[in-house]
Amino acid sequence: MAFFLGNRYDMLTTNIAESLNAMLKDQRDFLIIGLFNHIIRKFEEKFYERRNKMKNILNLLVPYAEKKIRSNMVVCDALLVHQLVNNQFRIVGHSKDAVVNLDLNTCSCCQFDLEKIPCRHAMTALKLSFGYGYSSSIYDNSSMFYKVSTYLAAYERTIHTIPRKEKWVESDKIQSTKILLPDVEPTKGRRKTKRWPSILEPSSYGNRKKGKTM
């Protein structure tokens, strides 16, 4: 999941730690440099995949935002709008009233506030303000983070793997620093590599249920 100024964007992950563990399931026993290089290669794959996905997009906004805008434009045609004062409007229709403030880019339905894309109420207000050529105002009132150019800029850089030790450049301060072993007594026995699944997980629940029936 990505966050921009405290707002959620793109996919929703319930447990990022479990997602990372699943990605590194077979590489957790690598040496530290090998593990980091594997993570870097994963980032390289994702960066390339996302750049390649968007480089031929001709729209101003990413496909998710464009789809949302088209959907809201269809619905807003059936709504009624009354101007309250300046850039504040009351929208009536679909058994629910809403108040839109175009100066603050807010709507009482909260959808405009959270998604940063004009909701159906806000589009109705924009249509009254700008007429039937209001489509450009929709993009002006959408967050810049939905722009294709912003998306591509987030993935434009290249991440390089860690070079061989012979090519490392170390300052005198780092070379003279002594790193002590951690003051922790290692536990005896074989190191645990798998966690115990909780009772709420489907696999665990299924196994326990089978055990009871047997």
XYZ file of C-alpha atoms in Angstrom:
214
model
C 0.000 0.000 0.000
C 1.173 3.538 -0.670
C 0.450 6.643 1.404
C 0.447 10.250 0.197
C 0.105 12.965 2.853
C -1.702 10.516 5.139
C -4.109 9.263 2.464
C -4.290 5.634 1.413
C -3.640 4.874 -2.256
C -3.677 1.744 -4.419
C -3.893 -1.717 -2.811
C -4.918 -2.552 0.757
C -2.777 -4.998 2.726
C -4.039 -6.240 6.081
C -0.638 -7.418 7.332
C 2.476 -6.068 5.613
C 4.775 -8.267 7.738
C 3.100 -11.459 6.519
C 3.235 -10.238 2.909
C 6.976 -9.603 3.256
C 7.550 -12.995 4.912
C 5.726 -14.726 2.075
C 7.868 -12.901 -0.516
C 11.112 -13.894 1.262
C 10.045 -17.378 2.313
C 12.845 -19.188 0.437
C 15.493 -16.468 0.830
C 15.427 -15.842 4.596
C 18.399 -18.165 5.108
C 20.590 -16.285 2.620
C 23.621 -14.310 3.773
C 22.712 -10.703 4.495
C 24.081 -9.304 1.198
C 22.328 -12.034 -0.787
C 19.069 -11.271 1.010
C 19.369 -7.527 0.332
C 20.209 -8.140 -3.326
C 17.146 -10.366 -3.652
C 14.965 -7.608 -2.168
C 16.540 -5.066 -4.552
C 15.831 -7.320 -7.537
C 12.213 -7.579 -6.420
C 12.029 -3.784 -6.326
C 13.601 -3.618 -9.801
C 10.933 -5.987 -11.136
C 8.109 -3.977 -9.586
C 9.528 -0.644 -10.776
C 9.903 -1.939 -14.338
C 6.447 -3.542 -14.271
C 4.747 -0.333 -13.118
C 6.697 1.943 -15.479
C 5.872 -0.350 -18.383
C 2.204 -0.452 -17.394
C 1.795 3.331 -17.516
C 4.215 4.510 -20.208
C 1.660 4.173 -23.039
C -1.297 5.635 -21.127
C -2.630 8.695 -22.996
C -5.047 9.870 -20.293
C -4.058 12.512 -17.773
C -4.915 10.334 -14.770
C -4.243 6.679 -13.971
C -6.894 4.155 -15.176
C -8.414 3.721 -11.691
C -9.113 7.454 -11.396
C -10.401 7.733 -14.994
C -12.833 4.853 -14.387
C -14.044 6.487 -11.179
C -14.574 9.822 -12.939
C -16.588 8.265 -15.790
C -18.790 6.429 -13.304
C -19.486 9.586 -11.290
C -20.219 11.612 -14.438
C -22.990 9.202 -15.437
C -24.651 9.342 -12.011
C -24.398 13.126 -11.573
C -26.704 13.737 -14.568
C -29.686 12.610 -12.445
C -28.963 14.958 -9.506
C -30.319 18.422 -8.766
C -28.104 21.249 -7.544
C -28.791 24.496 -5.662
C -26.116 27.120 -5.097
C -25.973 28.226 -1.459
C -23.248 30.872 -1.438
C -20.161 31.408 -3.602
C -18.686 27.923 -4.179
C -20.977 26.036 -1.795
C -23.781 23.901 -3.236
C -26.536 21.607 -2.007
C -27.026 18.476 -4.113
C -30.364 16.656 -4.020
C -31.108 13.177 -5.364
C -30.890 9.439 -4.710
C -32.734 9.958 -1.387
C -29.725 11.719 0.119
C -28.736 15.395 0.220
C -25.115 16.542 0.229
C -23.297 19.846 0.637
C -20.254 20.532 -1.558
C -17.590 23.179 -0.961
C -15.424 23.607 -4.067
C -13.057 26.014 -2.298
C -12.076 23.282 0.159
C -12.711 20.321 -2.179
C -15.018 18.699 0.361
C -18.424 17.025 0.327
C -20.610 15.987 3.250
C -20.694 12.433 1.834
C -16.921 12.348 2.617
C -16.082 10.506 -0.613
C -14.512 13.606 -2.187
C -12.515 14.238 0.997
C -11.084 10.728 1.180
C -10.506 9.796 -2.455
C -9.428 13.263 -3.654
C -11.486 12.705 -6.818
C -14.724 14.707 -7.328
C -17.633 12.547 -6.223
C -20.990 12.602 -8.043
C -22.152 15.502 -5.872
C -19.006 17.538 -6.554
C -19.315 16.873 -10.301
C -22.881 18.177 -10.235
C -21.610 21.360 -8.583
C -18.800 21.655 -11.138
C -21.287 21.279 -13.981
C -23.319 24.217 -12.634
C -20.167 26.331 -12.209
C -18.476 25.577 -15.541
C -21.324 24.425 -17.790
C -21.235 21.318 -19.957
C -17.553 21.851 -20.689
C -16.786 21.131 -17.042
C -14.695 18.007 -17.707
C -11.383 19.889 -17.449
C -12.413 21.251 -14.035
C -12.744 17.646 -12.788
C -9.023 17.110 -13.390
C -8.175 20.454 -11.793
C -10.011 19.390 -8.636
C -8.495 15.888 -8.519
C -5.354 15.139 -6.560
C -2.068 15.453 -8.445
C -1.089 12.039 -7.092
C -3.503 10.403 -9.558
C -1.671 11.905 -12.538
C 0.158 9.480 -14.815
C 3.205 11.772 -14.748
C 3.310 11.603 -10.930
C 2.959 7.822 -11.019
C 5.818 7.448 -13.508
C 8.028 9.850 -11.535
C 7.637 7.628 -8.453
C 9.198 4.688 -10.322
C 11.663 6.413 -12.665
C 14.830 5.693 -10.701
C 16.902 2.532 -10.893
C 17.945 0.618 -7.775
C 21.324 -1.111 -8.060
C 22.393 -4.261 -6.260
C 25.195 -4.207 -3.679
C 28.613 -4.449 -5.429
C 31.346 -6.882 -4.432
C 33.280 -6.116 -1.273
C 36.407 -5.209 -3.272
C 34.540 -2.210 -4.723
C 33.248 -0.856 -1.406
C 34.427 2.628 -0.488
C 34.891 2.801 3.290
C 35.959 5.865 5.223
C 38.700 5.695 7.854
C 36.101 6.221 10.549
C 34.128 3.166 9.489
C 37.248 1.022 9.172
C 38.400 1.954 12.681
C 35.009 1.275 14.244
C 34.842 -1.963 16.237
C 31.504 -3.731 16.145
C 30.909 -5.825 19.248
C 28.818 -8.955 19.380
C 25.326 -8.481 20.828
C 25.081 -9.044 24.571
C 22.459 -11.773 24.145
C 22.705 -15.430 25.067
C 21.657 -17.582 22.084
C 18.844 -20.019 22.746
C 19.593 -23.727 22.649
C 18.151 -26.124 20.127
C 17.203 -25.808 16.515
C 16.278 -22.334 15.369
C 12.564 -21.907 14.709
C 11.837 -20.992 11.073
C 8.047 -21.270 11.018
C 5.491 -19.579 13.219
C 2.515 -21.234 14.860
C -0.654 -20.325 12.922
C -3.395 -18.693 14.984
C -6.725 -20.386 15.602
C -8.475 -17.845 13.338
C -6.466 -18.799 10.237
C -8.328 -21.119 7.814
C -5.597 -23.768 7.711
C -5.343 -23.949 11.494
C -9.109 -23.941 11.971
C -9.537 -26.682 9.365
C -6.905 -28.912 10.966
C -8.431 -28.507 14.416
C -11.904 -29.221 13.106
C -10.693 -32.397 11.402
C -8.988 -33.464 14.617
C -12.251 -33.147 16.539
C -14.258 -35.116 14.005
C -11.687 -37.906 14.006
